[in-house]
Coordinates of C-alpha atoms and ligand atoms in Angstrom, one line a residue:
M1 CA -30.9 -78.7 11.6
S2 CA -31.3 -81.9 13.1
R3 CA -28.7 -84.4 13.7
L4 CA -27.7 -85.8 10.8
R5 CA -25.7 -88.9 9.7
R6 CA -22.4 -87.5 9.4
A7 CA -20.8 -87.8 5.8
L8 CA -17.2 -88.9 5.4
L9 CA -15.2 -85.6 6.2
S10 CA -11.7 -85.0 4.4
G11 CA -9.1 -84.4 6.5
V12 CA -8.4 -80.8 4.6
L13 CA -11.6 -79.8 4.6
A14 CA -11.7 -80.6 8.4
A15 CA -8.6 -78.7 8.9
L16 CA -9.2 -75.4 7.0
P17 CA -11.2 -72.4 9.4
V18 CA -14.2 -70.9 7.5
A19 CA -12.9 -66.9 8.2
A20 CA -14.3 -64.0 6.8
A21 CA -13.2 -63.3 3.6
V22 CA -11.4 -59.6 3.0
L23 CA -13.6 -58.0 0.1
P24 CA -14.0 -54.4 -1.1
A25 CA -16.3 -51.5 0.1
V26 CA -19.4 -51.9 -1.2
P27 CA -22.7 -50.0 -2.1
A28 CA -25.2 -49.4 0.6
H29 CA -27.2 -52.7 0.0
A30 CA -24.5 -54.9 2.2
S31 CA -27.4 -55.6 5.0
A32 CA -28.2 -59.2 5.5
P33 CA -26.1 -61.8 3.1
L34 CA -28.3 -63.3 0.5
R35 CA -28.9 -66.6 2.0
A36 CA -31.1 -64.3 4.7
H37 CA -33.2 -62.9 2.6
A38 CA -34.0 -66.0 0.9
E39 CA -34.9 -68.1 3.8
A40 CA -37.0 -65.0 5.1
R41 CA -39.4 -65.9 1.7
G42 CA -38.8 -69.6 1.9
K43 CA -36.5 -70.4 -0.8
F44 CA -32.9 -71.1 -1.2
V45 CA -30.6 -69.1 -2.9
G46 CA -27.6 -71.2 -4.1
A47 CA -24.6 -72.1 -5.5
A48 CA -22.8 -74.9 -7.7
L49 CA -18.9 -75.5 -5.9
A50 CA -16.2 -77.0 -6.9
T51 CA -14.2 -79.0 -4.6
S52 CA -10.8 -77.5 -5.1
P53 CA -11.3 -74.1 -4.7
L54 CA -13.7 -75.0 -1.7
A55 CA -10.5 -76.7 0.0
N56 CA -7.9 -74.5 -0.7
E57 CA -9.2 -70.9 -0.7
T58 CA -10.3 -68.9 2.3
A59 CA -12.3 -66.1 0.5
Y60 CA -14.2 -69.3 -1.6
R61 CA -15.2 -71.2 1.3
S62 CA -16.1 -68.1 3.4
I63 CA -18.5 -66.8 0.6
A64 CA -19.5 -69.9 0.0
A65 CA -20.8 -70.3 3.3
S66 CA -22.7 -67.3 4.1
E67 CA -24.3 -66.2 1.0
F68 CA -25.8 -69.2 0.5
N69 CA -28.0 -71.8 1.9
Q70 CA -27.7 -74.1 -0.8
V71 CA -24.4 -75.9 -2.7
T72 CA -24.9 -78.0 -6.0
A73 CA -21.6 -80.1 -7.1
E74 CA -20.6 -78.5 -10.2
N75 CA -18.9 -81.7 -11.4
A76 CA -18.0 -84.2 -8.0
M77 CA -21.3 -85.9 -7.7
K78 CA -21.1 -86.5 -11.8
W79 CA -20.7 -89.9 -13.1
D80 CA -17.4 -89.8 -13.9
A81 CA -16.5 -88.5 -11.0
T82 CA -18.1 -91.0 -9.2
E83 CA -18.1 -94.2 -10.8
P84 CA -15.6 -93.4 -13.1
S85 CA -15.2 -97.2 -13.5
R86 CA -17.8 -100.0 -13.5
N87 CA -19.2 -100.5 -9.8
Q88 CA -16.0 -98.8 -8.6
F89 CA -17.0 -95.5 -6.9
N90 CA -15.7 -93.1 -5.2
F91 CA -17.6 -90.0 -3.5
T92 CA -14.9 -88.0 -1.9
G93 CA -15.9 -84.9 -3.9
A94 CA -18.9 -85.9 -3.6
D95 CA -18.3 -86.0 0.3
Q96 CA -16.6 -83.0 0.7
I97 CA -19.4 -81.1 -0.6
M98 CA -22.0 -83.4 1.7
A99 CA -20.0 -82.0 4.8
F100 CA -19.0 -78.6 3.9
A101 CA -22.9 -78.2 3.6
E102 CA -24.0 -79.7 6.7
Q103 CA -21.3 -78.0 8.6
N104 CA -23.2 -74.6 6.7
D105 CA -26.6 -75.5 7.6
Q106 CA -27.4 -76.1 3.8
Q107 CA -29.3 -78.6 1.4
V108 CA -27.5 -80.2 -1.4
H109 CA -29.2 -80.5 -4.9
G110 CA -27.8 -83.8 -6.3
H111 CA -26.0 -83.0 -9.8
T112 CA -27.0 -85.3 -11.6
L113 CA -27.5 -88.9 -12.2
V114 CA -28.3 -89.5 -15.8
W115 CA -26.5 -87.3 -18.9
H116 CA -24.8 -87.9 -21.8
S117 CA -21.7 -85.9 -20.7
Q118 CA -19.2 -86.7 -18.5
T119 CA -20.5 -90.4 -18.3
P120 CA -17.6 -92.7 -18.7
S121 CA -16.7 -94.4 -22.1
W122 CA -17.2 -97.9 -20.4
V123 CA -21.1 -97.0 -20.0
Q124 CA -21.7 -95.9 -23.6
N125 CA -20.1 -98.9 -25.2
L126 CA -22.2 -101.5 -23.1
G127 CA -24.8 -103.1 -24.8
A128 CA -28.6 -102.4 -24.1
T129 CA -29.8 -104.3 -21.1
E130 CA -26.3 -103.9 -19.3
M131 CA -26.9 -100.3 -19.9
R132 CA -29.8 -100.4 -17.9
E133 CA -28.7 -102.5 -15.6
A134 CA -25.8 -100.2 -15.2
M135 CA -27.7 -97.1 -14.9
Q136 CA -29.9 -98.6 -12.3
N137 CA -26.9 -99.5 -10.2
H138 CA -25.6 -96.1 -10.1
I139 CA -28.7 -94.7 -9.4
S140 CA -29.0 -96.8 -6.7
R141 CA -25.5 -96.5 -5.0
V142 CA -25.1 -92.8 -5.8
A143 CA -28.3 -91.3 -4.9
G144 CA -29.0 -94.4 -1.9
R145 CA -25.7 -93.4 -0.7
Y146 CA -27.5 -90.0 1.0
A147 CA -30.8 -91.2 1.3
G148 CA -32.2 -90.2 4.7
N149 CA -29.8 -87.6 5.0
P150 CA -31.6 -84.4 5.3
V151 CA -28.7 -82.1 4.0
L152 CA -29.5 -83.9 0.2
T153 CA -33.2 -82.7 -0.3
S154 CA -32.9 -83.2 -4.6
W155 CA -31.6 -84.5 -7.3
D156 CA -31.3 -84.0 -11.4
V157 CA -32.4 -87.3 -12.3
V158 CA -31.9 -86.6 -15.7
N159 CA -30.3 -83.7 -17.8
E160 CA -30.5 -82.1 -21.0
V161 CA -32.9 -85.2 -22.8
F162 CA -34.2 -82.7 -25.4
D163 CA -32.3 -81.0 -28.5
D164 CA -32.8 -77.2 -29.2
N165 CA -35.6 -78.2 -30.9
G166 CA -37.4 -80.0 -28.7
N167 CA -37.0 -83.6 -30.1
L168 CA -35.5 -85.8 -27.3
R169 CA -31.8 -85.8 -28.0
T170 CA -30.5 -88.9 -29.8
S171 CA -27.7 -89.8 -27.2
F172 CA -26.3 -93.1 -25.6
W173 CA -29.2 -93.6 -23.5
Y174 CA -31.8 -92.6 -26.3
Q175 CA -30.3 -94.6 -29.1
K176 CA -30.1 -97.7 -26.6
L177 CA -33.0 -97.7 -24.0
G178 CA -35.5 -96.0 -26.1
E179 CA -37.5 -92.8 -24.6
S180 CA -37.9 -95.2 -21.4
Y181 CA -35.0 -94.2 -19.7
I182 CA -36.1 -91.2 -18.4
A183 CA -38.9 -93.0 -16.5
D184 CA -36.8 -95.3 -15.4
A185 CA -34.4 -93.4 -14.1
F186 CA -36.9 -91.4 -12.0
R187 CA -38.4 -94.8 -11.0
Y188 CA -34.7 -96.0 -10.0
A189 CA -34.3 -92.7 -8.1
R190 CA -37.4 -92.6 -6.0
A191 CA -36.2 -96.4 -4.7
A192 CA -33.5 -95.2 -3.9
D193 CA -33.8 -92.0 -1.7
P194 CA -38.3 -92.1 -1.3
D195 CA -37.8 -88.5 0.4
A196 CA -35.5 -86.3 -2.3
T197 CA -37.0 -84.0 -4.5
L198 CA -36.4 -85.9 -7.8
C199 CA -36.2 -83.1 -11.4
I200 CA -35.5 -82.9 -14.4
N201 CA -33.3 -80.0 -15.6
D202 CA -32.1 -78.4 -18.8
Y203 CA -30.9 -75.2 -20.8
N204 CA -32.4 -73.0 -23.1
V205 CA -35.8 -74.0 -21.5
E206 CA -36.3 -70.8 -19.3
G207 CA -38.9 -68.8 -21.8
V208 CA -41.6 -70.6 -23.3
N209 CA -40.2 -72.1 -26.6
A210 CA -40.6 -75.5 -28.9
K211 CA -37.7 -77.0 -26.2
S212 CA -39.5 -75.8 -23.2
T213 CA -43.0 -76.9 -24.8
A214 CA -41.6 -80.3 -25.4
M215 CA -40.4 -80.4 -21.6
Y216 CA -43.8 -79.2 -20.7
N217 CA -45.2 -81.8 -22.7
L218 CA -43.2 -84.6 -21.3
V219 CA -43.2 -83.9 -17.4
K220 CA -46.9 -83.6 -18.0
S221 CA -47.0 -87.2 -19.7
L222 CA -44.7 -88.7 -17.2
R223 CA -46.9 -87.9 -14.4
A224 CA -49.6 -88.7 -15.7
Q225 CA -48.1 -92.1 -15.8
N226 CA -47.1 -91.9 -12.2
V227 CA -43.2 -91.6 -12.7
P228 CA -42.3 -89.3 -10.3
V229 CA -41.3 -86.2 -11.6
D230 CA -41.2 -83.5 -8.8
C231 CA -39.5 -80.5 -10.0
V232 CA -38.5 -79.4 -13.2
G233 CA -34.8 -77.1 -13.6
L234 CA -34.3 -74.2 -15.6
Q235 CA -30.2 -73.8 -15.9
S236 CA -30.7 -70.4 -17.0
H237 CA -27.7 -70.2 -18.9
L238 CA -28.3 -66.7 -20.6
A239 CA -26.1 -64.1 -22.2
I240 CA -26.8 -60.6 -22.7
Q241 CA -26.2 -60.3 -26.2
Y242 CA -29.7 -62.6 -26.4
G243 CA -33.2 -61.6 -25.3
F244 CA -34.5 -62.0 -21.8
P245 CA -36.9 -65.0 -21.8
N246 CA -40.7 -64.9 -20.5
I247 CA -39.6 -66.9 -17.8
R248 CA -42.1 -65.8 -15.3
E249 CA -44.7 -67.1 -17.4
N250 CA -42.9 -70.2 -18.3
M251 CA -42.3 -71.3 -14.5
Q252 CA -46.1 -70.4 -13.8
R253 CA -47.3 -73.1 -16.4
F254 CA -44.7 -76.0 -14.7
A255 CA -46.3 -74.8 -11.7
D256 CA -49.9 -75.2 -12.6
L257 CA -48.8 -78.7 -13.7
G258 CA -48.5 -79.0 -10.0
V259 CA -44.4 -79.7 -10.0
E260 CA -41.9 -77.7 -8.3
V261 CA -39.5 -75.1 -10.6
R262 CA -36.1 -74.0 -9.8
V263 CA -33.1 -72.2 -11.4
T264 CA -30.5 -74.6 -11.2
E265 CA -27.3 -73.2 -13.0
I266 CA -28.0 -69.2 -14.0
D267 CA -24.7 -67.2 -14.9
V268 CA -25.3 -64.4 -17.5
R269 CA -22.2 -64.1 -19.9
M270 CA -20.8 -61.1 -22.2
Q271 CA -18.3 -60.4 -24.5
T272 CA -15.3 -59.5 -22.3
P273 CA -13.9 -57.2 -21.2
R274 CA -16.4 -55.9 -18.8
D275 CA -18.1 -52.4 -18.5
A276 CA -20.5 -50.7 -16.3
A277 CA -23.6 -51.1 -19.1
K278 CA -22.7 -54.9 -19.6
D279 CA -22.8 -55.2 -16.1
A280 CA -25.8 -53.5 -15.6
T281 CA -27.5 -55.4 -18.5
Q282 CA -26.5 -58.8 -16.4
A283 CA -27.7 -56.8 -13.3
T284 CA -31.3 -56.7 -14.9
Y285 CA -31.2 -60.4 -16.1
Y286 CA -30.3 -61.7 -12.6
S287 CA -32.2 -59.6 -11.1
D288 CA -35.9 -60.2 -13.5
V289 CA -35.1 -64.4 -12.5
V290 CA -34.8 -63.6 -9.3
K291 CA -38.1 -62.1 -9.1
A292 CA -39.9 -64.4 -11.4
C293 CA -38.8 -67.0 -8.7
V294 CA -39.9 -65.0 -5.9
A295 CA -43.2 -64.3 -7.5
V296 CA -43.8 -67.7 -8.3
S297 CA -45.0 -69.5 -5.3
R298 CA -43.7 -73.0 -6.8
C299 CA -40.3 -71.6 -7.0
S300 CA -38.5 -73.1 -4.9
G301 CA -34.9 -71.1 -5.5
V302 CA -32.2 -69.8 -7.6
T303 CA -28.7 -71.3 -8.0
V304 CA -25.5 -69.7 -9.4
W305 CA -23.3 -71.5 -11.0
G306 CA -20.3 -71.1 -9.6
F307 CA -20.4 -67.6 -8.0
T308 CA -16.9 -65.9 -8.9
D309 CA -15.6 -65.5 -12.2
K310 CA -12.8 -66.6 -11.3
Y311 CA -14.0 -70.4 -11.5
S312 CA -16.3 -70.4 -14.0
W313 CA -17.1 -72.9 -17.0
V314 CA -17.9 -69.9 -19.5
P315 CA -14.7 -69.0 -20.9
D316 CA -13.0 -72.2 -21.8
T317 CA -16.8 -73.3 -23.7
F318 CA -17.2 -69.7 -25.2
P319 CA -14.2 -68.1 -26.2
G320 CA -14.3 -64.3 -25.7
Q321 CA -17.0 -64.8 -23.6
G322 CA -17.3 -64.5 -19.5
A323 CA -17.6 -62.5 -16.5
A324 CA -20.9 -64.5 -16.3
L325 CA -21.4 -64.8 -12.2
I326 CA -22.1 -62.2 -9.3
Y327 CA -18.7 -61.3 -7.5
D328 CA -15.3 -61.0 -9.8
E329 CA -12.7 -62.9 -10.0
N330 CA -10.8 -61.1 -6.9
Y331 CA -14.3 -61.8 -4.9
G332 CA -15.7 -58.5 -5.2
K333 CA -19.2 -57.9 -5.5
K334 CA -20.8 -57.0 -8.4
P335 CA -23.6 -55.1 -9.7
A336 CA -25.2 -58.6 -10.3
Y337 CA -25.1 -59.5 -6.8
T338 CA -26.4 -56.6 -6.0
A339 CA -29.2 -56.8 -8.0
V340 CA -30.2 -60.5 -7.2
H341 CA -29.5 -59.2 -3.2
D342 CA -32.6 -56.9 -3.8
A343 CA -34.9 -59.0 -6.1
L344 CA -34.7 -61.5 -3.1
A345 CA -34.9 -58.8 -0.3
G346 CA -38.0 -57.4 -2.5
D347 CA -39.3 -53.7 -0.8
E348 CA -37.9 -53.9 2.8
T349 CA -40.8 -51.1 4.0
P350 CA -40.3 -50.1 7.6
D351 CA -42.8 -52.2 9.8
D352 CA -46.2 -50.1 10.0
T353 CA -46.5 -49.1 13.0
T354 CA -49.1 -46.1 12.5
A355 CA -53.0 -47.0 12.9
P356 CA -55.6 -45.5 11.1
S357 CA -57.7 -42.7 12.3
R358 CA -60.8 -43.3 14.6
P359 CA -64.0 -43.6 12.1
G360 CA -66.9 -41.1 12.3
T361 CA -69.7 -41.8 14.6
P362 CA -72.1 -44.3 12.9
A363 CA -75.9 -43.6 12.1
A364 CA -78.3 -46.3 12.2
S365 CA -80.7 -46.3 9.4
N366 CA -83.8 -49.0 8.5
V367 CA -83.4 -50.7 11.8
T368 CA -85.9 -53.7 11.7
A369 CA -87.1 -56.0 14.0
S370 CA -83.5 -58.2 13.5
G371 CA -81.4 -55.9 11.7
A372 CA -80.3 -52.0 11.0
T373 CA -77.7 -50.3 8.5
L374 CA -75.0 -48.4 9.8
T375 CA -72.9 -45.9 8.0
W376 CA -70.1 -43.6 9.3
A377 CA -67.3 -41.5 8.0
A378 CA -63.8 -43.1 6.4
S379 CA -61.1 -43.3 8.4
T380 CA -57.3 -42.4 7.3
D381 CA -54.2 -44.2 7.4
N382 CA -50.4 -43.9 6.5
V383 CA -50.4 -46.9 4.1
R384 CA -54.1 -47.9 3.2
V385 CA -57.2 -48.8 5.9
T386 CA -58.5 -52.0 4.9
G387 CA -61.4 -52.6 6.4
Y388 CA -63.8 -51.7 9.4
D389 CA -65.0 -54.1 12.4
V390 CA -69.1 -53.0 14.1
Y391 CA -68.9 -53.5 18.0
R392 CA -71.7 -54.4 20.3
G393 CA -69.4 -53.5 23.5
T394 CA -66.2 -56.0 23.1
T395 CA -68.8 -58.3 20.8
R396 CA -68.0 -58.1 16.9
L397 CA -71.3 -57.6 15.2
G398 CA -69.6 -57.6 11.6
S399 CA -67.1 -56.4 9.4
S400 CA -66.8 -54.3 6.5
A401 CA -64.4 -53.4 3.4
A402 CA -66.5 -50.3 3.6
T403 CA -67.9 -47.5 5.0
S404 CA -71.3 -49.1 5.8
L405 CA -72.4 -52.1 6.9
T406 CA -76.3 -54.0 7.1
L407 CA -76.5 -56.1 10.9
T408 CA -78.6 -58.8 10.7
G409 CA -79.8 -61.5 13.0
L410 CA -80.4 -59.2 15.8
T411 CA -83.0 -59.7 18.7
P412 CA -86.5 -57.7 18.0
E413 CA -87.3 -55.3 20.6
T414 CA -83.5 -54.7 21.5
A415 CA -81.2 -51.9 22.5
Y416 CA -78.3 -51.5 20.6
T417 CA -75.2 -49.5 21.7
V418 CA -72.5 -50.0 18.8
H419 CA -69.4 -48.5 17.5
V420 CA -66.8 -48.8 14.7
V421 CA -63.4 -49.1 14.8
A422 CA -60.7 -49.4 11.6
R423 CA -57.6 -51.7 10.6
D424 CA -54.5 -51.5 7.9
A425 CA -53.0 -54.0 6.9
A426 CA -50.0 -54.2 9.3
G427 CA -53.1 -55.0 11.9
N428 CA -53.2 -51.8 13.5
V429 CA -56.3 -50.8 14.6
S430 CA -57.5 -47.6 15.2
D431 CA -59.4 -45.7 18.3
P432 CA -63.1 -46.8 18.6
S433 CA -65.7 -44.6 17.0
A434 CA -68.5 -42.8 19.2
T435 CA -71.4 -44.7 19.6
T436 CA -74.6 -44.7 18.6
A437 CA -77.5 -46.7 19.9
F438 CA -81.1 -47.5 18.3
T439 CA -83.7 -50.4 19.4
T440 CA -85.1 -53.2 17.2
G441 CA -88.6 -53.1 16.4
S442 CA -90.9 -55.5 17.4
G443 CA -90.5 -58.3 15.1
P444 CA -93.4 -60.9 13.4
A445 CA -94.2 -63.8 16.0
D446 CA -92.8 -66.5 16.1
G447 CA -89.1 -66.0 15.4
C448 CA -89.9 -63.9 12.1
S449 CA -88.2 -61.2 10.2
A450 CA -88.8 -58.7 7.8
A451 CA -86.6 -57.5 5.4
Y452 CA -87.4 -54.5 3.3
R453 CA -85.8 -53.4 -0.3
L454 CA -86.1 -50.1 -2.0
V455 CA -86.8 -51.8 -5.6
N456 CA -87.5 -48.4 -7.6
S457 CA -88.5 -45.0 -7.4
W458 CA -89.7 -42.3 -9.6
Q459 CA -90.9 -38.6 -8.8
G460 CA -93.7 -39.1 -6.3
G461 CA -93.8 -42.7 -6.3
F462 CA -91.6 -45.5 -5.7
Q463 CA -92.2 -49.7 -5.2
G464 CA -90.8 -51.6 -2.2
E465 CA -90.9 -55.1 -1.1
V466 CA -90.9 -56.9 2.0
T467 CA -89.4 -60.5 2.5
V468 CA -90.2 -62.3 5.6
T469 CA -88.0 -65.0 7.1
C470 CA -89.2 -67.2 10.0
T471 CA -86.5 -69.4 12.1
A472 CA -89.3 -71.8 13.2
A473 CA -92.4 -72.8 10.9
V474 CA -95.5 -70.6 11.0
T475 CA -99.0 -70.6 9.4
S476 CA -99.2 -67.0 9.7
W477 CA -97.4 -63.8 9.5
K478 CA -97.9 -60.3 10.0
T479 CA -95.3 -57.3 9.9
T480 CA -96.0 -53.6 10.1
L481 CA -94.1 -50.9 7.8
T482 CA -93.7 -47.4 9.5
Y483 CA -93.1 -44.7 7.0
P484 CA -92.5 -41.2 8.0
A485 CA -95.0 -38.7 6.7
G486 CA -96.2 -37.8 3.4
V487 CA -95.9 -41.4 2.5
K488 CA -98.7 -43.5 1.9
V489 CA -99.0 -47.5 0.8
T490 CA -101.3 -47.2 -2.6
Q491 CA -101.0 -50.8 -4.0
N492 CA -100.1 -53.8 -3.1
W493 CA -99.7 -57.8 -3.8
S494 CA -99.1 -61.3 -2.2
S495 CA -100.1 -59.7 1.0
A496 CA -103.1 -58.1 3.0
L497 CA -103.1 -54.9 4.0
S498 CA -104.4 -52.6 6.5
T499 CA -103.0 -49.0 7.5
S500 CA -103.4 -46.5 10.3
G501 CA -101.6 -43.2 10.1
T502 CA -98.4 -43.7 8.5
A503 CA -98.1 -47.4 9.8
S504 CA -98.9 -50.0 6.7
T505 CA -99.4 -54.0 8.4
F506 CA -99.1 -56.6 6.1
T507 CA -100.2 -59.7 6.6
N508 CA -99.8 -63.0 5.0
A509 CA -101.9 -64.0 1.9
P510 CA -104.0 -66.9 2.0
W511 CA -101.1 -69.0 -0.2
N512 CA -98.3 -67.9 1.9
G513 CA -99.0 -68.0 5.4
N514 CA -97.3 -71.1 5.6
L515 CA -93.9 -71.2 5.8
P516 CA -91.7 -73.8 7.2
A517 CA -88.8 -73.6 9.6
G518 CA -86.4 -71.3 7.9
G519 CA -88.4 -70.3 5.2
S520 CA -89.4 -67.0 3.6
T521 CA -91.8 -65.5 1.5
T522 CA -92.3 -62.1 -0.5
F523 CA -94.6 -59.0 -0.9
G524 CA -94.3 -56.3 -2.8
F525 CA -96.2 -52.7 -3.0
I526 CA -96.5 -49.6 -4.5
G527 CA -96.4 -46.0 -2.3
S528 CA -96.9 -42.0 -3.0
W529 CA -94.2 -39.9 -1.8
T530 CA -94.3 -36.3 -1.2
G531 CA -90.7 -35.8 -1.2
T532 CA -88.3 -35.7 -3.5
G533 CA -85.6 -38.7 -4.4
A534 CA -86.3 -42.2 -2.9
P535 CA -88.5 -42.3 0.5
P536 CA -86.4 -43.1 3.3
A537 CA -86.6 -46.8 4.4
P538 CA -89.5 -47.5 6.9
V539 CA -89.3 -49.0 10.5
I540 CA -90.2 -52.5 10.2
S541 CA -91.8 -53.7 13.3
Ligands
LIG1 O1 -11.3 -83.4 -14.0 C1 -10.3 -83.3 -14.8 C2 -9.1 -82.9 -14.7 O2 -8.5 -84.2 -14.2 C3 -8.4 -82.7 -16.1 O3 -6.9 -82.2 -15.4 C4 -9.0 -81.5 -17.0 C5 -8.2 -81.4 -18.2 O4 -9.4 -80.5 -18.5 O5 -10.2 -81.9 -17.0 C6 -11.0 -82.0 -15.9 O6 -12.3 -82.3 -16.4 C7 -12.9 -81.0 -16.3 C8 -14.2 -81.0 -15.3 O7 -15.2 -80.0 -15.9 C9 -14.2 -80.9 -14.2 O8 -13.4 -79.7 -14.0 C10 -13.8 -81.3 -18.2 O9 -12.5 -81.2 -18.8 C11 -14.3 -80.4 -18.2 O10 -15.4 -79.7 -19.6 C12 -15.5 -79.9 -17.2 O11 -16.7 -79.4 -17.5 C13 -17.8 -79.0 -16.8 C14 -18.7 -79.1 -17.9 O12 -20.1 -79.0 -17.1 C15 -18.9 -80.4 -18.5 O13 -19.7 -80.3 -19.7 C16 -18.0 -77.5 -15.9 O14 -17.0 -77.4 -15.2 C17 -19.4 -77.7 -15.3 O15 -19.4 -76.1 -14.9 C18 -20.4 -77.7 -16.2 O16 -21.6 -77.8 -16.4 C19 -22.6 -78.0 -16.9 C20 -24.0 -78.7 -15.9 O17 -23.2 -79.9 -15.4 C21 -25.5 -79.3 -16.8 N1 -25.5 -77.7 -17.3 C22 -24.6 -77.2 -18.0 C23 -23.4 -77.0 -17.6 C24 -22.4 -76.3 -18.6 O18 -21.6 -76.9 -19.3

């Protein structure tokens, strides 16, 4: 991380070493920490942190540093913590979070500038004009404090503006300032920190429902008014006793609006006490949320709301419920941790270093003055052959996903020796096939080339057509099709025909001899054929 403007560092935090926590033995997924897998995907995995355990508990601090590459202040950056009295700012807790993040190469998501909860009463009691001024001043001072500091990368600008029916929450913000407080908050935040990603955040908007659709419509409308809404936060406070939301579909529709999505506060509560079945269900909820974020490219990451059951808002808010996080109250990893880990790690199949087998010797057919069709026997691979390249010496003439390729643009009356190689998804390349040689026919004069196509065939006959293309302008053209014995051209159109043995020479009709540079014309014919099935392609010269 580049040199950063140092946030103020409290003495307590500066003195406390980050030592490895003593954790109980864990199952076999103990490879890399969560953050390594998230970073490998260009995403974050974060945690909401409380300043007290961060300052006082080595195990808390150690896990917070080693497992996460993003942190959110659970409470330290809220209005009641940062401006408890009007224009009296206190950034002690916020700066502690910033300092910790800077020490551990983590990004900070600011939470939250405008919310109806944890906002001091002095704000709520203001009249409309003073309330708007206070909001602008608060945002300017709080977001402005960390503007230009690359540790602070994003903000929850407004939090929970909807009620569960999808109507705007009739908070004191709404009642005093009207709906415009939302757009104003974003504009004030953009003015305070031009570089931060600005989010609107809410709960119960994880699936497609009335509330999330109201959020969707609001974000779409605000962005149409050039209000700087960059991001949507899906808090994701889930419970195993409720169904799992269609979060991936919902994420994708916000992503399709052009905004970033993020899971800002996931926890998955249950009726306590825990048991193996509840833990397993909880783990699948965590896994499916993380997999949804991994699958949606505009999902920037997942933050758990705390990480140990020792410190969680849930039991105080939902009596009889808890155990919502990924570590237990003794800092032991739960199945939910493994679920998050494995969802981030994905299918880490070992690198494929096995090359496909060499392709069969290519066979040339339909050789013309400017092209030829090559076919060959398929290669095999331990994973999957993804394609083939046809070479003339070291020059790649073309590529194909199939076991054939029609070369064009070749030089008339020229000898070609070609071979084929196979490729797989990991970029392994097979040994070269054996070579095959062919010589292109003598092309029509003036850089013209002729391409044959079998239009139809039936017992005893067939219809063919030829397209003549000239690189330079011409006033006439001629091309000869030589079939094997047994084939006889019996009728033709858009051309004049003369035959000699098995060679049929076609010249232009009076009306299609003039072709501009790059121009083309097509003629057709009917032939008889003593063989069975479609006749072999002619040699064109
Ligand atoms: O700081 C005071 C302390 O001085 C006092 O002694 C103590 C007495 O109860 O209260 C402390 O304040 C508590 C505060 O957390 C800081 O710990 C509040 O009572 C308590 O209500 C508050 O709870 C927080 C809650 O938001 C408030 O709504 C939770 O910790 C926090 O996890 C939770 O987080 C919210 C997100 O910000 C927004 N999304 C929903 C999420 C859960 O509610």
